[in-house]
Amino acid sequence: MVIIPSRRRFLLGSAALLLGACGARQVGPSDGGDGIRLRFWTMQLKPTFEDYLNRVIVDFQGQYPDTRVEWVDVPWGEMETKILTAVAANTGPDVVNLNPLFASKLAEREALLDLETQVSATERAAYFPNLWQANQLVRAGSAAAITFGLPWYVASDITLYNRALLEEAGWDPDRPPGTYAELAQMAPLIRERTGKYAFLLTMDGSQVLEAMVQMGLSLLDEEGKAGFDNPAGEAAFAYWVELFQSGGIPREVLTESHRRTLELYQSGELAFLLTGPQFLRQIQENAPDIAAVTDVAPQIAGSDGRVSAAVMNVAIPKATLYPERAVQLALFLTNAQNQLEFSQLANTLPSTVATAADPYFTGTAATVLDKARLVSAAQLERSQVLIPPVEGLADLQKIIYEELQRAMLGEKSVQVAVRDAAQRWNG
Amino acid sequence: MDKEGPAQRAWQQFWIPFGPYGFVLPALLLMGIATFWPMLQALYLSLTRYDLLSTPTWIGLENYRRLLWDPLFWKALGNTLLYVALVVPPLVWLPLGLAILVNRPWPGIGLFRLLYYLPVVFSVVVAGLAWRWLYAENGLLNHILSLVLGHAVRIPWLTDPRWALFSVSLVTIWKGLGYYMVIYLAGLQGIPTHLYEAAALDGANRWQQHRWITLPLMRPYQVLVLILSTIAAMKVFEEVYLLTRGGPVYSTLTLVYYLYERGIRDLEMGYASAMGLVLFGVVLLLSLGAVRLYSSREEGL
């Protein structure tokens, strides 16, 4: 008599539990009733910067005693998926560290707070204007830009090069190439005399596209149409096609990632590595022999001398319950004092003018690490995000790379590839 | 014995026909939540435009119409079918041969079994990275070929559209051999030895024993391997992601990789769902085809 009803109760109870679990809204820390709780997500800063960030958080909480910051560190590769699903499920962070390219995807969908209206002119003036622009999205058909993040730490690529390989190739190691044109002149020499390759930029990110912009290719015109169907665009395409077809760069340019470039440089297979100064330390740890013959020079540039910068930012999802406090946290994280300390720890560059003026970035170099920092800091003012966030940028990059690859593989002439790329974008 | 009241009898009359379903209910609920509900959702999403962040907009069959005219979808489908053709026959036959070889009571055979099985326990990521090194322009494979042939060989394993899909499929075959070998091995060890003894008494040689005992009795296992490897090949993603990311110029773009690009990278969840359902349909058709093939052969025996 007892068994049947209790079995029924058990079954009903199980079902209710399961359904209840499915239907329950995840209660985030922001819902806490005892003051403000901010969820703060970063990209792979643990464990190296754990002490630093904990200290910054404690300082912030000291300034705002009613606020508790809950810091979550997300692995680099998982951030995109995690932030998307969290924002979609309304369980996202209040403050998040992203890169502009991905943040712009969220901004396109109006998921991030427009900081243009949240930050005062004085606060804004603390950042380099060129880096501030890196977080602005111009939407198709709209003149006004959305500012979707505050610039945080910056990497401005420099040239790391293997002096021994340059010497072997008969090139003065004190005068490495400064432009892509010179680099192309050197590539066959390196290949012939050392059996190695001069350099490898990869298409897993925007590095090749940035180089093409430096060479004079214009991505879009004022109407948002393709701006590269012209001799400048063809010249930029031709540069890569010629290098690829003559064997001046490894074929891996088609499929490999930046990590592979680093591996090749560390194994002595590449003469040049165009990358951020922060990788120098990694080379010293992984390949001390190569580090011993490594020197640094300013970023390889095009004819107009522009250099590129990669900016990490701090953005605020629109769904936050505490937009004002979230903005205050973002400003605090990126203020001049905190950025100086972070730059020293991470060997990155700051986005604030005052920090960059510190003697740490303007002094004299005792080691190659110092030299790398000073060289990259010196180019900070003329650095810019060469591919600013625009709507549909990922598609544009995909089209250009695909057509470029077809030309490299000999499936199309340069002219046809450029024309097809333009038509596909405009169509 | 207790006397039963009318209420209790009525309840038992209700319970007896439906009661057994109560035992299945928890599992059914879990399956419903984890399997059937997402499938239904995918079906619904495939009829919408959805970017994860905004509310889905109903667009009817638009995503399917778009699929019909999307050259990349057809390229991905073609590549996937070619990949199945490259991968499945070796995975059906090679592990069977291996299993027959390692089924012998030779000394040290356990080591061979282990060696063949080892790739299975490697994570795909580790295997993918290792193979990228092997396939590099100046990697081990080209080096060995150069030594054997006596002159420099630089096969563009992953960087030439004509080679790339073949190279990716080689990794899948390498990784799957041990897994399917174990399935066959289990089958082989289930064949009663008296069949071979009787055949030997009747004068059948080793080849005849294989031809008329081993192979027919292994057929159900072959069908199982055929179906499993076909489904796995249709869903190939990790190898492509790790080795080529669909390139060069889409030569290794497979359905699931394209689905991932559209869904996760471009946030076109509706379109990706439509593609997922088409993939489901193709896998279902191929699996049914494999079963039908097996049934007709059984009837023909």
XYZ file of C-alpha atoms in Angstrom:
728
model
C 0.000 0.000 0.000
C 2.807 2.310 0.728
C 4.978 1.295 -2.169
C 2.827 2.452 -5.069
C 2.175 6.013 -3.949
C 5.807 6.436 -2.904
C 6.984 5.137 -6.291
C 4.609 7.547 -7.920
C 5.889 10.296 -5.702
C 9.429 9.337 -6.617
C 8.712 9.441 -10.342
C 6.804 12.669 -10.135
C 9.463 14.105 -7.881
C 12.226 13.142 -10.315
C 10.359 14.653 -13.211
C 9.666 17.824 -11.282
C 13.298 18.092 -10.277
C 14.512 17.632 -13.813
C 12.021 20.052 -15.282
C 12.698 22.495 -12.505
C 16.402 22.295 -13.139
C 15.832 22.980 -16.822
C 13.576 25.900 -16.297
C 15.491 27.561 -13.512
C 17.216 30.786 -14.446
C 20.852 30.736 -13.540
C 21.211 33.175 -10.719
C 24.345 35.166 -11.278
C 26.370 37.006 -8.675
C 25.005 40.291 -10.017
C 21.730 39.385 -8.424
C 23.163 39.423 -4.935
C 21.215 41.572 -2.559
C 24.147 42.709 -0.402
C 25.711 45.418 -2.534
C 27.041 45.365 -6.058
C 28.710 42.288 -7.454
C 30.595 42.613 -10.713
C 31.648 39.637 -12.758
C 34.915 40.317 -14.526
C 36.269 37.999 -17.240
C 39.799 38.070 -18.582
C 41.564 36.169 -21.321
C 44.188 33.754 -20.037
C 45.857 35.979 -17.449
C 46.011 33.309 -14.756
C 48.302 32.217 -13.191
C 51.026 34.631 -14.376
C 49.160 37.809 -13.477
C 47.013 36.442 -10.679
C 48.707 38.382 -7.878
C 48.660 41.587 -9.877
C 44.982 41.396 -10.770
C 43.947 40.347 -7.284
C 45.737 43.396 -5.956
C 44.028 45.674 -8.475
C 40.664 44.179 -7.536
C 41.318 44.701 -3.822
C 42.294 48.330 -4.530
C 39.107 48.852 -6.514
C 36.976 47.324 -3.783
C 38.739 49.634 -1.338
C 37.575 52.604 -3.374
C 34.051 51.232 -3.689
C 33.299 49.337 -0.460
C 29.791 48.405 -1.629
C 31.242 46.479 -4.582
C 32.593 42.948 -4.857
C 34.429 41.867 -8.008
C 34.350 38.224 -9.005
C 37.197 37.504 -11.398
C 36.947 34.618 -13.868
C 39.808 33.805 -16.209
C 38.843 32.154 -19.487
C 41.311 30.320 -21.773
C 42.134 32.283 -24.911
C 40.618 29.810 -27.353
C 37.377 29.444 -25.449
C 36.557 33.083 -24.867
C 34.673 33.579 -28.120
C 32.289 30.693 -27.536
C 31.926 31.324 -23.827
C 31.126 35.006 -24.067
C 28.676 34.380 -26.893
C 26.751 31.727 -25.052
C 26.885 33.657 -21.784
C 25.623 36.871 -23.369
C 22.927 34.913 -25.213
C 21.829 33.261 -21.967
C 21.991 36.561 -20.083
C 24.568 35.137 -17.683
C 27.471 37.103 -19.099
C 30.049 39.155 -17.235
C 29.716 42.814 -16.311
C 33.211 43.641 -17.529
C 35.147 41.569 -20.058
C 38.570 41.585 -21.657
C 38.315 40.989 -25.430
C 40.110 41.918 -28.621
C 38.556 44.538 -30.894
C 37.908 42.205 -33.802
C 35.785 39.874 -31.746
C 34.280 42.596 -29.595
C 33.130 44.291 -32.790
C 31.109 41.162 -33.624
C 29.220 41.638 -30.365
C 28.973 45.368 -30.952
C 27.478 44.736 -34.408
C 24.685 42.933 -32.593
C 24.334 45.739 -30.072
C 25.376 43.519 -27.175
C 27.976 45.934 -25.779
C 27.600 49.255 -24.053
C 28.494 52.293 -26.169
C 31.201 53.902 -24.043
C 31.140 57.130 -26.008
C 28.330 58.278 -23.741
C 29.683 56.709 -20.546
C 33.199 58.135 -20.450
C 33.977 61.825 -20.017
C 36.213 63.752 -22.417
C 38.925 64.038 -19.735
C 38.921 60.318 -19.106
C 39.023 59.664 -22.821
C 42.004 61.999 -23.281
C 44.119 59.669 -21.136
C 44.331 57.150 -24.004
C 46.232 57.407 -27.277
C 43.655 58.614 -29.826
C 44.808 56.086 -32.434
C 44.264 53.252 -29.950
C 40.919 54.635 -28.825
C 39.788 54.375 -32.442
C 40.639 50.686 -32.446
C 37.521 50.138 -30.377
C 35.175 52.088 -32.572
C 32.781 50.398 -34.913
C 31.414 52.231 -37.895
C 28.148 50.645 -38.872
C 27.044 50.491 -42.493
C 24.852 53.464 -43.364
C 25.667 55.322 -40.150
C 28.109 58.175 -39.673
C 28.375 57.848 -35.891
C 30.755 55.274 -34.487
C 30.040 53.050 -31.508
C 32.838 52.851 -28.937
C 32.589 49.329 -27.633
C 35.619 49.116 -25.338
C 38.418 50.900 -23.532
C 41.893 50.145 -24.868
C 43.956 48.135 -22.407
C 47.303 46.569 -23.190
C 48.882 46.879 -26.587
C 51.378 44.941 -28.668
C 53.071 46.759 -31.476
C 54.965 44.227 -33.577
C 58.681 44.606 -33.971
C 61.157 42.669 -36.092
C 63.136 39.943 -34.380
C 65.895 38.633 -36.600
C 68.608 36.023 -36.610
C 71.927 37.865 -37.086
C 73.801 34.662 -37.903
C 71.497 33.861 -40.846
C 71.798 37.396 -42.193
C 75.570 37.191 -42.048
C 75.522 33.813 -43.769
C 73.376 35.321 -46.500
C 75.872 38.157 -46.932
C 73.602 40.887 -45.541
C 74.863 43.382 -42.977
C 73.175 42.289 -39.723
C 73.291 45.839 -38.414
C 71.096 47.037 -41.281
C 68.145 44.634 -41.466
C 65.379 45.365 -44.004
C 62.942 48.045 -42.893
C 60.305 47.660 -45.588
C 58.450 44.821 -47.245
C 60.159 45.670 -50.529
C 63.590 45.157 -48.931
C 62.374 41.990 -47.260
C 61.375 40.595 -50.665
C 64.843 41.419 -51.995
C 66.397 39.545 -49.127
C 64.154 36.445 -49.281
C 65.888 34.797 -52.282
C 69.317 35.494 -50.774
C 68.386 33.756 -47.541
C 66.892 30.869 -49.469
C 69.858 30.396 -51.781
C 72.689 30.901 -49.319
C 71.315 29.361 -46.137
C 68.597 26.988 -47.323
C 66.245 28.662 -44.811
C 63.357 31.042 -45.306
C 63.380 34.776 -44.670
C 59.949 35.054 -43.033
C 56.443 33.673 -42.769
C 53.306 35.649 -42.115
C 50.226 33.521 -41.729
C 46.601 33.845 -42.712
C 45.075 32.524 -39.498
C 44.670 36.107 -38.355
C 44.930 39.468 -40.018
C 48.737 39.679 -40.300
C 48.915 39.225 -44.088
C 46.033 41.618 -44.572
C 47.724 44.215 -42.373
C 50.912 43.855 -44.395
C 48.886 44.373 -47.575
C 47.378 47.533 -46.103
C 50.888 48.719 -45.258
C 51.828 48.074 -48.884
C 49.122 50.466 -50.011
C 46.037 48.276 -50.424
C 42.930 50.130 -49.359
C 40.247 47.877 -47.931
C 37.105 49.949 -48.377
C 36.142 53.211 -49.977
C 33.893 55.810 -48.380
C 30.750 54.013 -49.487
C 31.882 50.754 -47.929
C 32.642 49.204 -51.337
C 35.888 47.374 -52.095
C 38.691 49.922 -52.316
C 41.358 47.550 -53.628
C 40.356 46.927 -57.246
C 43.140 49.156 -58.515
C 46.901 49.041 -59.194
C 47.726 49.401 -55.467
C 45.567 46.379 -54.629
C 47.082 44.384 -57.498
C 50.601 45.266 -56.333
C 49.823 44.029 -52.826
C 48.399 40.766 -54.198
C 51.335 40.398 -56.610
C 53.827 40.719 -53.750
C 52.600 37.549 -52.057
C 51.934 35.644 -55.259
C 55.471 36.265 -56.484
C 57.067 35.319 -53.170
C 54.973 32.160 -52.907
C 55.498 31.003 -56.467
C 59.240 31.677 -56.400
C 59.591 29.698 -53.142
C 60.627 32.800 -51.209
C 58.202 31.976 -48.393
C 57.170 28.545 -47.116
C 54.033 27.039 -48.608
C 52.750 26.768 -45.033
C 51.610 30.366 -45.380
C 48.361 28.800 -46.640
C 47.539 26.740 -43.598
C 49.726 27.538 -40.634
C 49.216 29.747 -37.602
C 51.373 32.317 -35.838
C 52.431 29.664 -33.355
C 54.083 27.708 -36.159
C 55.994 30.827 -37.204
C 57.373 31.085 -33.708
C 58.343 27.403 -33.755
C 60.140 27.815 -37.071
C 62.033 30.858 -35.848
C 63.030 29.061 -32.664
C 64.342 26.128 -34.657
C 66.489 28.453 -36.774
C 64.419 27.934 -39.929
C 63.366 31.572 -40.289
C 65.544 34.653 -40.440
C 62.796 37.071 -39.381
C 59.944 36.949 -36.956
C 57.490 39.801 -37.155
C 55.832 39.717 -33.772
C 55.304 41.390 -30.410
C 58.285 41.921 -28.061
C 56.632 39.699 -25.466
C 57.665 36.637 -27.504
C 61.338 37.399 -27.000
C 61.250 36.018 -23.490
C 59.647 32.836 -24.795
C 62.432 32.436 -27.359
C 65.032 32.920 -24.622
C 63.434 30.150 -22.605
C 62.784 27.708 -25.448
C 65.744 28.299 -27.740
C 68.642 30.019 -25.949
C 70.990 29.428 -28.906
C 68.687 31.282 -31.258
C 68.014 33.965 -28.632
C 71.767 34.534 -28.390
C 71.932 35.559 -32.069
C 68.601 37.401 -32.066
C 68.469 41.143 -32.479
C 65.531 43.521 -32.739
C 64.557 46.252 -35.178
C 61.464 48.385 -35.763
C 58.428 46.867 -37.430
C 58.735 46.191 -41.143
C 56.625 48.828 -42.827
C 55.312 49.759 -46.226
C 56.240 52.815 -48.216
C 54.153 55.147 -46.027
C 55.842 54.052 -42.774
C 52.643 53.146 -40.939
C 53.028 50.449 -38.298
C 50.351 48.235 -36.840
C 49.263 47.674 -33.278
C 47.209 44.923 -31.682
C 45.044 46.206 -28.871
C 43.333 44.281 -26.113
C 40.347 46.023 -24.619
C 37.891 46.004 -21.772
C 34.240 45.963 -22.807
C 30.968 46.053 -20.925
C 28.040 43.889 -22.010
C 24.814 45.817 -22.309
C 23.004 43.394 -20.038
C 24.999 44.418 -16.967
C 22.860 45.513 -14.042
C 25.468 48.047 -12.962
C 26.716 49.901 -16.033
C 28.162 52.847 -14.092
C 30.162 50.729 -11.689
C 31.275 48.449 -14.522
C 32.610 51.492 -16.394
C 34.415 52.581 -13.238
C 36.062 49.170 -12.991
C 37.091 49.318 -16.649
C 38.563 52.792 -16.154
C 40.354 51.669 -13.006
C 41.893 48.633 -14.696
C 43.157 50.722 -17.565
C 44.320 53.789 -15.653
C 47.896 54.987 -16.084
C 49.234 53.622 -12.797
C 47.761 50.154 -13.148
C 48.838 49.942 -16.775
C 52.435 50.781 -15.911
C 52.618 47.939 -13.462
C 50.940 45.552 -15.866
C 53.217 46.529 -18.767
C 56.259 45.850 -16.617
C 54.957 42.435 -15.681
C 53.637 41.391 -19.065
C 56.202 43.100 -21.310
C 53.397 44.738 -23.244
C 52.749 48.375 -24.110
C 50.207 50.632 -22.436
C 47.342 52.427 -24.111
C 47.594 55.488 -21.877
C 49.750 58.475 -22.840
C 51.022 59.076 -19.309
C 52.227 55.493 -18.880
C 54.094 55.512 -22.180
C 55.969 58.630 -21.040
C 57.394 56.770 -18.047
C 61.203 56.278 -18.143
C 60.556 52.533 -18.308
C 59.559 53.051 -21.941
C 61.886 55.897 -22.812
C 65.159 55.013 -21.031
C 68.232 53.256 -22.367
C 68.596 49.596 -23.266
C 70.938 47.293 -21.384
C 69.630 44.020 -22.819
C 67.915 42.878 -25.981
C 64.678 42.663 -23.968
C 65.002 46.343 -23.047
C 65.792 47.180 -26.654
C 62.679 45.335 -27.825
C 60.540 47.251 -25.350
C 62.016 50.625 -26.270
C 61.763 49.985 -30.005
C 58.119 48.994 -29.759
C 57.288 51.812 -27.348
C 58.935 54.333 -29.669
C 56.590 53.357 -32.490
C 53.500 53.473 -30.265
C 52.504 56.990 -31.240
C 52.454 56.214 -34.962
C 50.939 52.757 -34.428
C 47.415 52.152 -35.477
C 44.979 49.375 -35.932
C 45.418 49.051 -39.674
C 42.213 47.110 -40.078
C 39.692 49.043 -38.035
C 36.496 47.238 -37.027
C 33.836 47.615 -39.694
C 30.714 45.602 -40.138
C 31.363 42.343 -42.016
C 35.132 42.605 -41.680
C 35.532 38.865 -41.100
C 33.786 38.196 -44.436
C 35.958 40.699 -46.251
C 39.117 39.128 -44.854
C 37.883 35.691 -45.847
C 37.171 36.786 -49.411
C 40.549 38.498 -49.846
C 42.473 35.547 -48.434
C 40.603 33.061 -50.571
C 41.202 34.979 -53.785
C 44.806 35.642 -52.827
C 45.352 31.937 -52.198
C 43.833 31.070 -55.571
C 46.265 33.461 -57.212
C 49.165 32.033 -55.220
C 48.240 28.513 -56.305
C 48.097 29.636 -59.922
C 44.368 29.126 -60.313
C 43.883 32.774 -61.273
C 45.960 35.712 -62.374
C 46.507 38.506 -59.872
C 44.225 40.837 -61.821
C 41.377 38.337 -61.955
C 41.773 37.477 -58.268
C 41.630 41.147 -57.240
C 38.629 41.782 -59.469
C 36.803 38.695 -58.204
C 37.463 39.636 -54.576
C 36.084 43.124 -55.164
C 33.033 41.797 -56.990
C 32.299 39.283 -54.254
C 32.436 41.955 -51.566
C 30.421 44.487 -53.536
C 27.896 41.892 -54.709
C -3.181 -12.159 2.814
C -4.545 -8.635 2.903
C -7.829 -7.971 1.258
C -7.657 -5.362 -1.488
C -10.102 -2.473 -1.545
C -11.796 -1.277 -4.761
C -9.673 1.877 -4.916
C -6.526 -0.133 -4.757
C -7.746 -2.571 -7.428
C -8.618 0.322 -9.698
C -5.174 1.795 -9.209
C -3.522 -1.550 -9.974
C -5.611 -1.924 -13.114
C -4.265 1.429 -14.175
C -0.715 0.710 -13.093
C -0.265 -2.729 -14.691
C -0.421 -1.623 -18.347
C 1.412 1.682 -17.779
C 3.671 0.739 -14.893
C 6.637 -0.565 -16.910
C 6.838 2.766 -18.708
C 7.450 4.330 -15.329
C 10.758 2.519 -15.154
C 11.772 3.833 -18.545
C 10.605 7.332 -17.728
C 13.764 8.703 -16.036
C 15.969 7.522 -18.909
C 13.413 8.773 -21.400
C 13.339 12.142 -19.715
C 17.106 12.432 -19.820
C 17.181 11.342 -23.464
C 14.420 13.794 -24.188
C 16.312 16.655 -22.608
C 19.754 15.802 -23.911
C 18.934 14.329 -27.328
C 15.439 14.812 -28.666
C 14.822 18.326 -27.443
C 18.015 19.707 -29.039
C 17.069 17.912 -32.271
C 13.671 19.522 -32.258
C 15.254 22.843 -31.452
C 17.687 22.408 -34.336
C 14.720 21.727 -36.605
C 13.012 24.879 -35.377
C 16.188 26.971 -35.611
C 16.796 25.770 -39.157
C 13.607 27.598 -40.066
C 14.764 30.842 -38.490
C 17.444 33.478 -38.740
C 19.263 33.380 -35.434
C 22.584 34.891 -34.318
C 22.577 33.692 -30.681
C 22.144 37.210 -29.352
C 18.851 38.319 -30.867
C 15.512 36.539 -30.885
C 15.155 34.013 -33.743
C 13.209 35.336 -36.717
C 10.993 32.877 -38.583
C 12.016 32.627 -42.244
C 10.473 29.287 -43.235
C 12.519 27.273 -45.695
C 14.811 30.144 -46.642
C 17.914 28.509 -45.073
C 17.335 25.335 -47.087
C 16.819 27.334 -50.287
C 20.056 29.161 -49.538
C 21.851 25.842 -49.032
C 20.807 24.761 -52.506
C 22.537 27.777 -54.039
C 25.557 27.885 -51.757
C 28.596 26.646 -53.715
C 30.583 26.202 -50.508
C 27.939 23.861 -49.118
C 28.187 21.688 -52.222
C 31.957 21.862 -52.078
C 31.828 20.783 -48.410
C 29.375 17.971 -49.181
C 31.520 16.787 -52.100
C 34.665 16.889 -49.961
C 32.913 14.997 -47.180
C 31.731 12.248 -49.504
C 35.179 12.014 -51.065
C 36.617 11.800 -47.575
C 34.206 8.982 -46.724
C 35.294 7.188 -49.890
C 38.964 7.627 -48.962
C 38.616 6.616 -45.338
C 35.896 3.993 -45.037
C 37.150 1.158 -47.308
C 40.592 1.058 -45.636
C 38.943 1.234 -42.229
C 36.678 -1.694 -43.043
C 39.370 -3.938 -44.530
C 42.736 -3.035 -42.995
C 41.706 -3.540 -39.349
C 40.202 -6.911 -40.295
C 43.521 -8.022 -41.785
C 45.350 -6.697 -38.743
C 42.936 -8.414 -36.357
C 43.446 -11.731 -38.164
C 47.213 -11.262 -37.889
C 47.255 -10.358 -34.206
C 44.733 -13.064 -33.343
C 47.509 -15.660 -33.606
C 48.976 -17.059 -30.394
C 52.471 -15.910 -31.420
C 54.902 -14.862 -28.697
C 54.890 -11.111 -28.089
C 51.644 -10.632 -30.006
C 50.269 -8.583 -27.097
C 52.872 -5.922 -27.859
C 51.686 -5.658 -31.467
C 48.082 -5.344 -30.336
C 49.144 -2.564 -28.009
C 51.141 -0.786 -30.708
C 48.251 -0.850 -33.151
C 45.851 0.322 -30.479
C 48.077 3.123 -29.223
C 46.911 5.815 -31.709
C 43.359 5.350 -30.399
C 44.260 6.551 -26.934
C 46.102 9.634 -28.188
C 43.899 12.670 -28.032
C 43.021 13.981 -31.478
C 44.748 17.231 -30.599
C 48.038 15.512 -29.831
C 47.746 13.367 -32.948
C 46.880 16.404 -35.068
C 49.852 18.418 -33.832
C 52.211 15.490 -34.288
C 51.008 14.934 -37.831
C 51.401 18.592 -38.642
C 55.047 18.226 -37.793
C 55.318 15.086 -39.885
C 53.620 16.737 -42.843
C 55.629 19.978 -42.696
C 57.516 20.960 -45.815
C 60.792 20.073 -44.110
C 59.153 17.517 -41.830
C 59.958 13.902 -41.123
C 57.908 12.387 -43.963
C 59.614 14.416 -46.663
C 62.952 13.749 -44.998
C 62.419 9.973 -45.036
C 61.253 10.109 -48.654
C 64.363 12.088 -49.546
C 66.563 9.473 -47.893
C 64.797 6.616 -49.655
C 64.730 8.246 -53.074
C 68.187 9.742 -52.814
C 67.135 13.263 -53.772
C 65.305 16.124 -52.098
C 61.556 15.523 -51.967
C 59.119 18.204 -50.925
C 55.601 16.871 -51.145
C 53.183 19.651 -50.177
C 51.109 17.324 -48.013
C 48.846 19.954 -46.518
C 49.487 22.967 -48.702
C 48.475 21.676 -52.111
C 44.733 21.352 -52.736
C 45.359 18.091 -54.594
C 47.085 16.476 -51.632
C 45.474 18.041 -48.586
C 42.297 15.941 -48.259
C 44.261 12.766 -48.898
C 46.750 13.739 -46.155
C 43.977 14.477 -43.672
C 42.286 11.166 -44.420
C 45.555 9.329 -43.774
C 45.538 10.633 -40.198
C 41.983 9.403 -39.684
C 42.887 5.963 -41.030
C 45.979 5.807 -38.796
C 43.956 6.786 -35.773
C 41.014 4.478 -36.478
C 42.925 1.287 -37.311
C 43.397 0.130 -33.718
C 39.860 0.961 -32.685
C 38.218 -1.098 -35.391
C 40.844 -3.814 -35.019
C 39.676 -4.371 -31.447
C 36.071 -4.732 -32.626
C 37.151 -7.340 -35.180
C 39.362 -9.054 -32.634
C 36.387 -9.472 -30.318
C 34.454 -10.955 -33.235
C 37.249 -13.323 -34.212
C 37.610 -14.603 -30.693
C 33.911 -15.360 -30.633
C 34.128 -17.801 -33.563
C 33.927 -21.368 -32.176
C 37.183 -23.220 -32.783
C 35.364 -26.466 -33.578
C 34.301 -24.954 -36.904
C 37.932 -24.661 -37.956
C 38.691 -28.145 -36.601
C 35.827 -29.650 -38.584
C 36.922 -27.787 -41.713
C 40.504 -28.983 -41.238
C 39.246 -32.559 -40.928
C 37.370 -32.057 -44.199
C 40.659 -31.026 -45.791
C 40.123 -27.267 -45.976
C 43.382 -25.337 -46.102
C 43.985 -22.113 -44.208
C 42.798 -19.849 -47.018
C 39.614 -21.893 -47.465
C 38.966 -21.699 -43.739
C 39.281 -17.902 -43.945
C 37.168 -17.674 -47.047
C 34.334 -19.877 -45.847
C 34.368 -19.516 -42.074
C 36.104 -16.355 -40.917
C 34.894 -13.886 -43.527
C 31.188 -14.853 -43.487
C 31.092 -14.883 -39.692
C 32.812 -11.500 -39.550
C 30.251 -9.899 -41.833
C 28.057 -8.457 -39.040
C 31.183 -6.862 -37.592
C 32.092 -5.463 -40.985
C 28.669 -3.887 -41.260
C 29.084 -2.430 -37.796
C 32.507 -1.027 -38.716
C 31.143 0.208 -42.033
C 28.360 2.123 -40.299
C 30.518 3.429 -37.454
C 33.337 4.568 -39.714
C 30.941 6.144 -42.219
C 29.192 8.133 -39.497
C 32.548 9.178 -37.999
C 33.889 10.184 -41.417
C 30.769 12.198 -42.241
C 31.271 14.088 -38.989
C 35.002 14.706 -39.389
C 36.022 17.967 -37.751
C 39.054 17.767 -35.442
C 41.538 16.580 -38.041
C 40.475 19.315 -40.440
C 40.516 21.947 -37.713
C 43.967 20.969 -36.504
C 45.660 20.297 -39.820
C 44.262 22.632 -42.450
C 41.282 24.646 -41.175
C 39.409 23.761 -44.314
C 42.121 25.068 -46.638
C 43.939 25.557 -48.869
C 41.127 27.214 -50.782
C 38.437 24.963 -49.332
C 40.060 21.743 -50.526
C 39.502 20.186 -47.076
C 36.322 22.001 -46.194
C 34.008 19.335 -44.804
C 30.368 19.638 -43.816
C 30.902 19.797 -40.073
C 33.800 22.221 -40.415
C 31.676 24.469 -42.636
C 28.819 24.137 -40.163
C 31.177 25.210 -37.370
C 32.425 28.190 -39.381
C 28.916 29.373 -40.172
C 27.493 28.707 -36.725
C 30.244 29.573 -34.286
C 32.413 31.969 -36.240
C 29.792 33.799 -38.307
C 26.967 33.376 -35.775
C 24.529 32.050 -38.372
C 22.896 29.494 -36.123
C 19.799 29.011 -38.263
C 21.823 28.288 -41.370
C 24.175 25.992 -39.448
C 21.166 24.113 -38.047
C 19.801 23.585 -41.541
C 23.160 22.198 -42.561
C 23.176 19.948 -39.491
C 19.818 18.486 -40.447
C 20.949 17.844 -43.999
C 24.018 16.108 -42.573
C 21.733 14.032 -40.353
C 19.720 13.023 -43.418
C 22.784 12.058 -45.427
C 24.214 9.999 -42.544
C 20.865 8.279 -42.075
C 20.665 7.426 -45.782
C 24.207 6.074 -45.869
C 23.641 3.991 -42.735
C 20.392 2.575 -44.096
C 22.202 1.833 -47.338
C 24.885 -0.072 -45.441
C 22.295 -2.110 -43.552
C 20.368 -2.828 -46.759
C 23.597 -3.906 -48.462
C 24.295 -6.291 -45.623
C 20.744 -7.684 -45.611
C 20.766 -8.371 -49.343
C 24.090 -10.187 -49.033
C 22.731 -12.238 -46.176
C 19.761 -13.218 -48.286
C 22.061 -14.125 -51.149
C 24.079 -16.506 -49.028
